[in-house]
PDB file of C-alpha atoms and ligand atoms in Angstrom:
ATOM      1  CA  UNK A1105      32.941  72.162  -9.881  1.00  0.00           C
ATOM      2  CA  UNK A1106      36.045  73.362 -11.907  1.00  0.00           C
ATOM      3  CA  UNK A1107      37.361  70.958 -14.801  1.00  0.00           C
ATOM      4  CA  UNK A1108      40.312  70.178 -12.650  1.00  0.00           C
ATOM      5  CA  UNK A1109      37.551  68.603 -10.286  1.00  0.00           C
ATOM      6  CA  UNK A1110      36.316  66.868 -13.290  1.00  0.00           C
ATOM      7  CA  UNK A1111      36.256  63.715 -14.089  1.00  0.00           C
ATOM      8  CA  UNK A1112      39.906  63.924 -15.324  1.00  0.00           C
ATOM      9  CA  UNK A1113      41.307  64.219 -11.849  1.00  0.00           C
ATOM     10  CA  UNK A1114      43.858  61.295 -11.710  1.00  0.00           C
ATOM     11  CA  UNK A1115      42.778  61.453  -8.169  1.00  0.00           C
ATOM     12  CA  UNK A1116      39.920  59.189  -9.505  1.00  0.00           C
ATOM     13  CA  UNK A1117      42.194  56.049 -10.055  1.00  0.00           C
ATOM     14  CA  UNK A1118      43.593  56.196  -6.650  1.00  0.00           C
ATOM     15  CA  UNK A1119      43.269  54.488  -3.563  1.00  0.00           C
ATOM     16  CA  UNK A1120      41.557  55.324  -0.355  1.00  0.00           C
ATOM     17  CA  UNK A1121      44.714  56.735   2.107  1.00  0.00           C
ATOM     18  CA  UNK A1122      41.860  58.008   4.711  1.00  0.00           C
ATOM     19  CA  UNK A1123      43.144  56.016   7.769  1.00  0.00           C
ATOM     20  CA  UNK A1124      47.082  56.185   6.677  1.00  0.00           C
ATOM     21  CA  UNK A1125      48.984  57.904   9.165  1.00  0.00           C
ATOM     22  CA  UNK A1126      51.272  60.639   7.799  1.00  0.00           C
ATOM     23  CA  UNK A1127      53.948  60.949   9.750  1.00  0.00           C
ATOM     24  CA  UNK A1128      56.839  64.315   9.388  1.00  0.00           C
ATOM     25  CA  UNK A1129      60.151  64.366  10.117  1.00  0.00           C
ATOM     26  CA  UNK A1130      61.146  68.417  10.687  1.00  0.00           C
ATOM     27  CA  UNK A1131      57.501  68.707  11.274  1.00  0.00           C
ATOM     28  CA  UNK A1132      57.742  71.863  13.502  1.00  0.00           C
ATOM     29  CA  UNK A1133      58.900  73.577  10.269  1.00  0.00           C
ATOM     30  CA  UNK A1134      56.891  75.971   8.421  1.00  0.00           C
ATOM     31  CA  UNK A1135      56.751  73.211   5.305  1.00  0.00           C
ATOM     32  CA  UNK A1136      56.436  71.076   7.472  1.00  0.00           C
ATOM     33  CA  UNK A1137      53.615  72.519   9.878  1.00  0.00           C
ATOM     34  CA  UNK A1138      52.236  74.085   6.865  1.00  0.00           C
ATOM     35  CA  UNK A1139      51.442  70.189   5.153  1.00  0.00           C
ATOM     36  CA  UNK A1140      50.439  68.460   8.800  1.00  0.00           C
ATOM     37  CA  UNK A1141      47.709  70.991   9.171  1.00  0.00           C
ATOM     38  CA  UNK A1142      46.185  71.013   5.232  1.00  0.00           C
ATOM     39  CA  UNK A1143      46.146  67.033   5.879  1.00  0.00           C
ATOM     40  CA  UNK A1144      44.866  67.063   9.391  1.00  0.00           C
ATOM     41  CA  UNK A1145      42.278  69.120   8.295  1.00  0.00           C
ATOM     42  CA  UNK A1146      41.024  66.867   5.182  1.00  0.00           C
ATOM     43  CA  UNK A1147      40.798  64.307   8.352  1.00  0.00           C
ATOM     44  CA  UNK A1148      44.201  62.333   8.260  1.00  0.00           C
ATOM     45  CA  UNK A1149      46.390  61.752  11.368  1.00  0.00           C
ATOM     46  CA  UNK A1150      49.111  63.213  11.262  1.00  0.00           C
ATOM     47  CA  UNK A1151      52.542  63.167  13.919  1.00  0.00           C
ATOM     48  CA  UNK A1152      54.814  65.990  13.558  1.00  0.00           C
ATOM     49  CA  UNK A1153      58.233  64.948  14.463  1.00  0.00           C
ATOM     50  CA  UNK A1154      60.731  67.175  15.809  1.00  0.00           C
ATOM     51  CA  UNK A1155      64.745  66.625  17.722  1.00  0.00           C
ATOM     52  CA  UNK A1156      62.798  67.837  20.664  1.00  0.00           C
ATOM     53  CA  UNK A1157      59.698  66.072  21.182  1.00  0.00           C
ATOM     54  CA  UNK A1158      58.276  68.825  23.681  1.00  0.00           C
ATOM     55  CA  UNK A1159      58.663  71.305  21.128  1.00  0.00           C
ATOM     56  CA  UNK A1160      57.086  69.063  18.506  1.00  0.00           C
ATOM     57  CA  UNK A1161      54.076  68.689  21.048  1.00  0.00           C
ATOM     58  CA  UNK A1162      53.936  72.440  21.209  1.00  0.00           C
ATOM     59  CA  UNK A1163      53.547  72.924  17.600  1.00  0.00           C
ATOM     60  CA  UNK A1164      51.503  69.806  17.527  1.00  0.00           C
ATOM     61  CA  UNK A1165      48.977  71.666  19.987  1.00  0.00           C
ATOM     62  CA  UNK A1166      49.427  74.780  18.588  1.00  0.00           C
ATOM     63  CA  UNK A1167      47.752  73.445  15.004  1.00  0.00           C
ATOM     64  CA  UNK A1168      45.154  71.352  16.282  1.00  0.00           C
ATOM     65  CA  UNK A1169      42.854  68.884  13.961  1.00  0.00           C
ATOM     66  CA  UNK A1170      44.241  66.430  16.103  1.00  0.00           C
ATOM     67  CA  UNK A1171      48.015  66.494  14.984  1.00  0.00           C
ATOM     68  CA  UNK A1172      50.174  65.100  17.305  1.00  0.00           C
ATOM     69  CA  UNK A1173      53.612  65.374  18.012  1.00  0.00           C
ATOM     70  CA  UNK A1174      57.284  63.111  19.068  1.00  0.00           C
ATOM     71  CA  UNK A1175      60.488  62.703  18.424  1.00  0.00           C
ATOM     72  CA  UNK A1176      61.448  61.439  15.104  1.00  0.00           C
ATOM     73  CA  UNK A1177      61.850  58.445  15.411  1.00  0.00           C
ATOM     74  CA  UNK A1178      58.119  57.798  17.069  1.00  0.00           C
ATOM     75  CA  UNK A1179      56.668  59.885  14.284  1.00  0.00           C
ATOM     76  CA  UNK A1180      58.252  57.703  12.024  1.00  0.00           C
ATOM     77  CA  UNK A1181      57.661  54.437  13.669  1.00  0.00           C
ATOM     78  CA  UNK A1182      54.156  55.091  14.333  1.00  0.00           C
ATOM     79  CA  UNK A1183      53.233  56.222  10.563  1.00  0.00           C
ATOM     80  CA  UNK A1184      52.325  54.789   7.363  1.00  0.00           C
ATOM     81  CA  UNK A1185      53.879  57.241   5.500  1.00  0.00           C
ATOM     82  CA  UNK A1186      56.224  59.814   6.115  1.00  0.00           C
ATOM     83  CA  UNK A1187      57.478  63.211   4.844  1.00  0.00           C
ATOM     84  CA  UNK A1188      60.814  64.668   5.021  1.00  0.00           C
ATOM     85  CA  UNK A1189      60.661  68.120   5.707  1.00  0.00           C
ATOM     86  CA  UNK A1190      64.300  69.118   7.122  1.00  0.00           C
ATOM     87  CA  UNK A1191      66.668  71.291   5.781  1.00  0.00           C
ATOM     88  CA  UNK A1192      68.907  69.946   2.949  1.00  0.00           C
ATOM     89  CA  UNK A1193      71.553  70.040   5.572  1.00  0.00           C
ATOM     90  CA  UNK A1194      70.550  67.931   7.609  1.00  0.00           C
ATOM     91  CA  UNK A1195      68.853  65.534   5.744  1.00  0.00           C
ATOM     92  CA  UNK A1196      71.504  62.545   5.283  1.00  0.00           C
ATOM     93  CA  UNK A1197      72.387  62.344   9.355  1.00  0.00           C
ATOM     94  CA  UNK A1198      68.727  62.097   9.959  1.00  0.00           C
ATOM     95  CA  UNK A1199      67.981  59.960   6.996  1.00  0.00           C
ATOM     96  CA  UNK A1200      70.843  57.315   8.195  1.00  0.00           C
ATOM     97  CA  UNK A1201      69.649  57.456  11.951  1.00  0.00           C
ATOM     98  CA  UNK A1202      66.269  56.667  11.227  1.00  0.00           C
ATOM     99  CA  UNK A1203      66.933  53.552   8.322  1.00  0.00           C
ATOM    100  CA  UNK A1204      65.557  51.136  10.855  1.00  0.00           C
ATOM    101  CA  UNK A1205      62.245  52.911  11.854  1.00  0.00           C
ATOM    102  CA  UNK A1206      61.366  53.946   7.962  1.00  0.00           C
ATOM    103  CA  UNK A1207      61.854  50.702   6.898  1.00  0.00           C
ATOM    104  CA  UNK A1208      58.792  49.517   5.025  1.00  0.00           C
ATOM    105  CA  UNK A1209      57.082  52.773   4.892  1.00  0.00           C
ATOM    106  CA  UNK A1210      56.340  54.800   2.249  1.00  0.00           C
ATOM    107  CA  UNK A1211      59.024  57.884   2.295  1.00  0.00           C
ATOM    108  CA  UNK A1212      58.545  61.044   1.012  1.00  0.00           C
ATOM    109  CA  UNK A1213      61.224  63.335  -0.254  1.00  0.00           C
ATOM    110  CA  UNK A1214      60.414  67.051  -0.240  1.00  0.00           C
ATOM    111  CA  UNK A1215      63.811  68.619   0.240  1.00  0.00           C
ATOM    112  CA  UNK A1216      64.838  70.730  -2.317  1.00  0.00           C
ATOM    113  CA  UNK A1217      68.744  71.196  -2.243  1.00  0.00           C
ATOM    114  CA  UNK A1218      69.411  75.123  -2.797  1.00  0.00           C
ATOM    115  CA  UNK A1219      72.018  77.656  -2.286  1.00  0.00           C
ATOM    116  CA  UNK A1220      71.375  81.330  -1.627  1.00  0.00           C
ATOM    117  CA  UNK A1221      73.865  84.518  -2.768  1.00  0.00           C
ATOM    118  CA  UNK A1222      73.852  87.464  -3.850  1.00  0.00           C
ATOM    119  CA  UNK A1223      71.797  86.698  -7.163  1.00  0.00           C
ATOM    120  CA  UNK A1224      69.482  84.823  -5.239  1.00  0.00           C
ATOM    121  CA  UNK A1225      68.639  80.756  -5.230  1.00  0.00           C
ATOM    122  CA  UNK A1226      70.241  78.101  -7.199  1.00  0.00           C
ATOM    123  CA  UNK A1227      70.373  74.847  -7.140  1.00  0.00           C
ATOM    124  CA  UNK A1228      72.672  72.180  -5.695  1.00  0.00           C
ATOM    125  CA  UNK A1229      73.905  69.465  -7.315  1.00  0.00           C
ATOM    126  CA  UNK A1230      74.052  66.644  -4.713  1.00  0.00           C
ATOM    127  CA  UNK A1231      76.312  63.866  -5.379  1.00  0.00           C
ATOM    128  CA  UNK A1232      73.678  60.849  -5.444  1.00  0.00           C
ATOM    129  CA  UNK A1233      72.112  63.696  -8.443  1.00  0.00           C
ATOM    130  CA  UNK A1234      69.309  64.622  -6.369  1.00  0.00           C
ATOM    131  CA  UNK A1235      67.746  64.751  -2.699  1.00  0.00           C
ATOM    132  CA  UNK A1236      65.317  61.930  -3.334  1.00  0.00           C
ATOM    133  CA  UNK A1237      67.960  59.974  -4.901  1.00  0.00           C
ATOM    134  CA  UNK A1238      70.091  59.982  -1.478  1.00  0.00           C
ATOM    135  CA  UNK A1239      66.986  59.247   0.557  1.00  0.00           C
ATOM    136  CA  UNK A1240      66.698  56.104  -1.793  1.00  0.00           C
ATOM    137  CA  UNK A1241      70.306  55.135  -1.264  1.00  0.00           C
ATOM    138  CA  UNK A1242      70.671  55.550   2.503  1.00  0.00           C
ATOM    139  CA  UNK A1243      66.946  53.849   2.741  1.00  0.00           C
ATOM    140  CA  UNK A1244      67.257  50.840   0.866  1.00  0.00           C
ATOM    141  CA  UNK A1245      64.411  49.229   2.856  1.00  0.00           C
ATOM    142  CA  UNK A1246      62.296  52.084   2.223  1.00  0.00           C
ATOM    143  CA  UNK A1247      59.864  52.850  -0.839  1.00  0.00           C
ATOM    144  CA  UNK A1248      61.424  55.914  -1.768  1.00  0.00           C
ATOM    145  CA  UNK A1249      58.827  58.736  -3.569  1.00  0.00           C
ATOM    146  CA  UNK A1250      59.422  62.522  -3.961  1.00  0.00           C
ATOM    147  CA  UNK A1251      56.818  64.979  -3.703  1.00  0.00           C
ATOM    148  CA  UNK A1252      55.329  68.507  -2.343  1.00  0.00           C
ATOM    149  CA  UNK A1253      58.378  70.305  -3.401  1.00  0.00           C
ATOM    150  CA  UNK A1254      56.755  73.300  -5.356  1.00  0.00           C
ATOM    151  CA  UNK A1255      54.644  74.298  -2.416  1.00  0.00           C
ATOM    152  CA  UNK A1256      54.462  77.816  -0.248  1.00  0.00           C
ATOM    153  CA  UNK A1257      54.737  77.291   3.192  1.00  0.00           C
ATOM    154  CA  UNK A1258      53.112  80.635   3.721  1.00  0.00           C
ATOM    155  CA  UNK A1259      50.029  79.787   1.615  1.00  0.00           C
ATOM    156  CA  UNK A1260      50.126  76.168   3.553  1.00  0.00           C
ATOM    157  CA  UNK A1261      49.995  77.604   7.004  1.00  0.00           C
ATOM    158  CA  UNK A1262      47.752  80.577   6.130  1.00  0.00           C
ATOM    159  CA  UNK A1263      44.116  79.070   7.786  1.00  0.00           C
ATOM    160  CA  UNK A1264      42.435  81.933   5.840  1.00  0.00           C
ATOM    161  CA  UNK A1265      43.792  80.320   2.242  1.00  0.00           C
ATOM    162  CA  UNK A1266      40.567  77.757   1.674  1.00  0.00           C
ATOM    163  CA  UNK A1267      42.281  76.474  -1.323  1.00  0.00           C
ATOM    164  CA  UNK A1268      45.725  75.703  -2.609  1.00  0.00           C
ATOM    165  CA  UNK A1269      45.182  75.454  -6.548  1.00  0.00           C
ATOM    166  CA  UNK A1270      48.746  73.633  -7.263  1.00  0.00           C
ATOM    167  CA  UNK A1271      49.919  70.262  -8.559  1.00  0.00           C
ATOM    168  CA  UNK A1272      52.494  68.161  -6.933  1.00  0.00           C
ATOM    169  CA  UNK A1273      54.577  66.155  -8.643  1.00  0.00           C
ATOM    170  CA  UNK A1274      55.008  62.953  -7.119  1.00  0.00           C
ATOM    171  CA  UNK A1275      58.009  60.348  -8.140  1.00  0.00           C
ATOM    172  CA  UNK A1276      59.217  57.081  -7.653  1.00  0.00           C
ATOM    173  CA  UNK A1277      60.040  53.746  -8.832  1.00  0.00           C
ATOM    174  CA  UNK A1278      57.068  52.018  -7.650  1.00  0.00           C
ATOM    175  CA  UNK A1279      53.657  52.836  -8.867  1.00  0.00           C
ATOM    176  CA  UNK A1280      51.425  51.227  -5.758  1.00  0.00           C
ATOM    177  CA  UNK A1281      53.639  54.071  -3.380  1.00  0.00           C
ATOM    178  CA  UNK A1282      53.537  56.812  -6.000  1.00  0.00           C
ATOM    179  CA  UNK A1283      49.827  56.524  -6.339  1.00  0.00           C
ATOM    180  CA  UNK A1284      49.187  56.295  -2.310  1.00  0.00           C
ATOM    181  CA  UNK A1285      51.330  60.037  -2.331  1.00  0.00           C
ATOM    182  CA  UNK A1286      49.197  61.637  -5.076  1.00  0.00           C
ATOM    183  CA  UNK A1287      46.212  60.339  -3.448  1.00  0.00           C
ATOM    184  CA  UNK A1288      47.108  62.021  -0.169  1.00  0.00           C
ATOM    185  CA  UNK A1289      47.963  65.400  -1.836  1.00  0.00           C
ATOM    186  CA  UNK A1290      44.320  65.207  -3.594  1.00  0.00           C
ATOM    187  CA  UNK A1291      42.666  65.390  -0.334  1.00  0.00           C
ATOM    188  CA  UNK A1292      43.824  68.975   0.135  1.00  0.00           C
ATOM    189  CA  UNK A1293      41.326  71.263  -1.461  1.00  0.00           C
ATOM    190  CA  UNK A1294      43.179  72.181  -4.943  1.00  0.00           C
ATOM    191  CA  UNK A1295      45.345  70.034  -4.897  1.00  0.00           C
ATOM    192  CA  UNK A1296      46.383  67.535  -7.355  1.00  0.00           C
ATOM    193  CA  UNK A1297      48.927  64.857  -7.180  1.00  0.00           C
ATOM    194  CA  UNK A1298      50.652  64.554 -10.718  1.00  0.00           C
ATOM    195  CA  UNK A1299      52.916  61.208 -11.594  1.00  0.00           C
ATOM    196  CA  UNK A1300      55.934  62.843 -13.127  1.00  0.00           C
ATOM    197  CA  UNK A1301      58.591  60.006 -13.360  1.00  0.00           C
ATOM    198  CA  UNK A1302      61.393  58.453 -11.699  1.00  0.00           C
ATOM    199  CA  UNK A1303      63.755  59.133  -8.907  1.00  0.00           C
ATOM    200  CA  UNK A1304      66.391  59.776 -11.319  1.00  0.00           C
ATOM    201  CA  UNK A1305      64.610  62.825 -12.063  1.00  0.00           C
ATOM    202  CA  UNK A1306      63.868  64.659  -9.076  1.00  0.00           C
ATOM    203  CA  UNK A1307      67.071  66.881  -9.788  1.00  0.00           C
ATOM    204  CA  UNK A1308      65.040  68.865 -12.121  1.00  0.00           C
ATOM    205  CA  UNK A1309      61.951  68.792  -9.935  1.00  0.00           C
ATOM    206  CA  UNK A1310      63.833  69.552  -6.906  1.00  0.00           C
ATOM    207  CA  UNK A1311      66.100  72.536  -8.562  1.00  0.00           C
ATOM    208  CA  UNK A1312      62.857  74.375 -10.168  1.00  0.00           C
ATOM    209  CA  UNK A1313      61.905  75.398  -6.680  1.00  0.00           C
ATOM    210  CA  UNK A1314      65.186  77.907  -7.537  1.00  0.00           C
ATOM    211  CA  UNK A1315      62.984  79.331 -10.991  1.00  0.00           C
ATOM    212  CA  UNK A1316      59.793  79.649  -8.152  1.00  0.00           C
ATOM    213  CA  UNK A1317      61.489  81.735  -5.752  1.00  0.00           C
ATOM    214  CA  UNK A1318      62.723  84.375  -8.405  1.00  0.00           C
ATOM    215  CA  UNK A1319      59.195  84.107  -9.434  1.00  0.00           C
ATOM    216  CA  UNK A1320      58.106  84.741  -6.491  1.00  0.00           C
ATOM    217  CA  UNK A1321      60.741  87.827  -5.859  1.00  0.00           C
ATOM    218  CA  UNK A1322      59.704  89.870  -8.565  1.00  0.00           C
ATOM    219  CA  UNK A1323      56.145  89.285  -8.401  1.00  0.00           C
ATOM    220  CA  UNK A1324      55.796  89.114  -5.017  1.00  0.00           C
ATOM    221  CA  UNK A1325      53.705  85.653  -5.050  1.00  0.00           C
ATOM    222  CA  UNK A1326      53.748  82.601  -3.650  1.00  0.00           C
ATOM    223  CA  UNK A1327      53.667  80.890  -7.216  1.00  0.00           C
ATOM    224  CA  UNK A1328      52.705  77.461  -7.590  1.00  0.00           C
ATOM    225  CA  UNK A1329      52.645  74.955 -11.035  1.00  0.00           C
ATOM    226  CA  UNK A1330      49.821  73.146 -13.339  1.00  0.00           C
ATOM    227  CA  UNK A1331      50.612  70.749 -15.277  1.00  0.00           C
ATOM    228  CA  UNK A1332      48.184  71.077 -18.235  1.00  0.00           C
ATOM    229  CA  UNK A1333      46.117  68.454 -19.975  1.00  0.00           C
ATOM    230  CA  UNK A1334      46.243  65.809 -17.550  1.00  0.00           C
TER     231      UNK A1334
HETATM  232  N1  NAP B 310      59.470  76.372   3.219  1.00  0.00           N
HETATM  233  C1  NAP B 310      58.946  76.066   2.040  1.00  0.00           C
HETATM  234  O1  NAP B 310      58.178  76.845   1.456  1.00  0.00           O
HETATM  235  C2  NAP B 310      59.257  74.722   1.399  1.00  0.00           C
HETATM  236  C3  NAP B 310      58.523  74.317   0.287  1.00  0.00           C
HETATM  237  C4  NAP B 310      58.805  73.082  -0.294  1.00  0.00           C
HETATM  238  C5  NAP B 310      59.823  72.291   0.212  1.00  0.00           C
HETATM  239  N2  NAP B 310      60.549  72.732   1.278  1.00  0.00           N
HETATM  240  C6  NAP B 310      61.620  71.865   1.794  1.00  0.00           C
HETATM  241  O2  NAP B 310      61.196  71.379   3.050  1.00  0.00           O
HETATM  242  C7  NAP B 310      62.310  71.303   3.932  1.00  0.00           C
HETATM  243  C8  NAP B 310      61.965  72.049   5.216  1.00  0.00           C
HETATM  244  O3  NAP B 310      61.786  73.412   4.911  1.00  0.00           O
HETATM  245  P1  NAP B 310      61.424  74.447   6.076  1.00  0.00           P
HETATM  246  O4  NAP B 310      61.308  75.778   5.448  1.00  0.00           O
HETATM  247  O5  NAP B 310      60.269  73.914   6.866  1.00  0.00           O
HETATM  248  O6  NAP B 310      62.778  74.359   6.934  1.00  0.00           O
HETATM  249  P2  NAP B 310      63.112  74.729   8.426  1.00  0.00           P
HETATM  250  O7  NAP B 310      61.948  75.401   9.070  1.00  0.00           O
HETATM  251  O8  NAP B 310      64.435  75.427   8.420  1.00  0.00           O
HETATM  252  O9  NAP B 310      63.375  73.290   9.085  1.00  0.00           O
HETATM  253  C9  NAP B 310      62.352  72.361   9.342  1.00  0.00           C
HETATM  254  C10 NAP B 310      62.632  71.651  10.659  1.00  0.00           C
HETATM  255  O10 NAP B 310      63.736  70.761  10.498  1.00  0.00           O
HETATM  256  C11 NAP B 310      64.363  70.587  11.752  1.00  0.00           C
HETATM  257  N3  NAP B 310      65.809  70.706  11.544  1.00  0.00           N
HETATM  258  C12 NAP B 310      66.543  71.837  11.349  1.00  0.00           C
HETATM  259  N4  NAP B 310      67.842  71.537  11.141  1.00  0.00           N
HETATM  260  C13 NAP B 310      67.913  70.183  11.218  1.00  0.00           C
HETATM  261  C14 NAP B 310      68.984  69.263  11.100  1.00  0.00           C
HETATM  262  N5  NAP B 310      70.240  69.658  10.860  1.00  0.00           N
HETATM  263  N6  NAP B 310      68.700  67.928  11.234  1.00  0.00           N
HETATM  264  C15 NAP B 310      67.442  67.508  11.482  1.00  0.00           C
HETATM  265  N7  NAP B 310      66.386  68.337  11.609  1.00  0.00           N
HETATM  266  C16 NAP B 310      66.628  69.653  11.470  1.00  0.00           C
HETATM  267  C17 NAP B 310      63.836  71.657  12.697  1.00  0.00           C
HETATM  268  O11 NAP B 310      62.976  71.014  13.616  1.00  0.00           O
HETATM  269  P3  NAP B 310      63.423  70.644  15.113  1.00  0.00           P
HETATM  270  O12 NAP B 310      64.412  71.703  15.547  1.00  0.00           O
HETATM  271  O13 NAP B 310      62.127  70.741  15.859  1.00  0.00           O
HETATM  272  O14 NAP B 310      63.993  69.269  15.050  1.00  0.00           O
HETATM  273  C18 NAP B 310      63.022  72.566  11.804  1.00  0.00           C
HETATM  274  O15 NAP B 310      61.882  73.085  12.437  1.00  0.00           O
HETATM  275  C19 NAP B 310      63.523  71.884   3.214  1.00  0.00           C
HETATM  276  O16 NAP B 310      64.365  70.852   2.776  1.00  0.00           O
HETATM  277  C20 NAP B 310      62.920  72.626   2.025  1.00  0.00           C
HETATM  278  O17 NAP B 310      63.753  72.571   0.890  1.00  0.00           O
HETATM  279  C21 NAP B 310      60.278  73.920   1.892  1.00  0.00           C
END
């Protein structure tokens, strides 16, 4: 047992989230399919949501543990909680389409807003001042939390990676939700869901992805975070 499996994992204050059903919008993504398999495999159910429900149930049966797959708006209606996993594009329209079937759930926000040139990735600077902080706006009967944004897809999807040795930093305005998201990320081997503050600073959270992919450009990694002493 490593000291982050100590005694000081937060993960020890949290509640159970075994029989929650995570639910993804985007879910036949590679974030996406990368965080319904790690979860389906610590045992949670888990719908992958897709435009196209066949083509969700194609990914759904392509990763197995059980994951199933829908349209959106099922996967969304039939979960607990739910991740947002589309492209930064697209992530108000769906958002706004779905207000009715997210409401009450837990939502969470891992949509990182970036642009791509020449130099490489920077961030956005969305108007509500951050992804999370739309999601919250348009989804006002919602309990808005932002997570899972520092994680490689690629290490996520890779079956032959046992263990994913990051933190997540999970925010929101409501302890009882943020607690029930870094609960879920503890159940994937590594893993440790971090409290790191308030919607109103997911900007920073959400634009470091930008620092990770140069990171991972000239070291050719797939570079996750610790946050120390906690
Ligand atoms: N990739 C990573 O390593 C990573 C890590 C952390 C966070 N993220 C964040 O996670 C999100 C998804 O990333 P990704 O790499 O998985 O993206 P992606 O593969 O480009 O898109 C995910 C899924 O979203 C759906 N989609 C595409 N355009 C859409 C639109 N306009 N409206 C609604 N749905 C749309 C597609 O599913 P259907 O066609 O089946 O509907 C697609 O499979 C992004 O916001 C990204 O910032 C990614």
């Amino acid at each position: 047992m490593t000291s982050l499996d100590s005694a000081t994992n937060p993960a020890h204050e949290l509640p159970d989230v075994s029989q929650l059903v995570v639910g993804v919008l985007g879910g036949t993504g590679d974030q996406g399919r990368g965080l319904a398999l790690r979860l389906a495999k610590a045992g949670q159910q888990v719908i992958i949501g897709s435009r196209d429900a066949a083509r969700a149930e194609a990914s759904a049966a392509e990763l197995g543990f059980g994951v199933r797959g829908a349209d959106n708006a099922t996967a969304a209606r039939e979960s607990d909680v739910v991740i947002v996993a589309v492209p930064w594009d697209g992530h108000a329209a769906i958002l706004t389409a779905l207000r009715e079937e997210l409401a009450g759930k837990i939502v969470v926000d891992c949509v990182n807003p970036l642009g791509f040139d020449k130099q490489g990735a920077y961030a956005l600077k969305p108007e509500e001042g951050s992804a999370a902080q739309q999601a919250a706006a348009l989804l006002p009967d919602s309990r808005v939390t932002a997570a899972f944004h520092h994680l490689s897809a690629v290490l996520l999807q890779d079956e032959s990676v046992e263990r994913i040795d990051t933190d997540v930093m999970v925010l929101g305005e409501e302890r009882a939700a943020t607690d029930v998201v870094q609960a879920l990320a503890a159940r994937i081997p590594g893993m440790r869901g971090i409290f790191a503050g308030r919607l109103r600073n997911a900007h920073q959270v959400e634009s470091l992805v930008a620092n990770l992919i140069s990171v991972n450009r000239r070291y050719k990694a797939h570079a996750g975070l610790r946050v120390t002493d906690v």
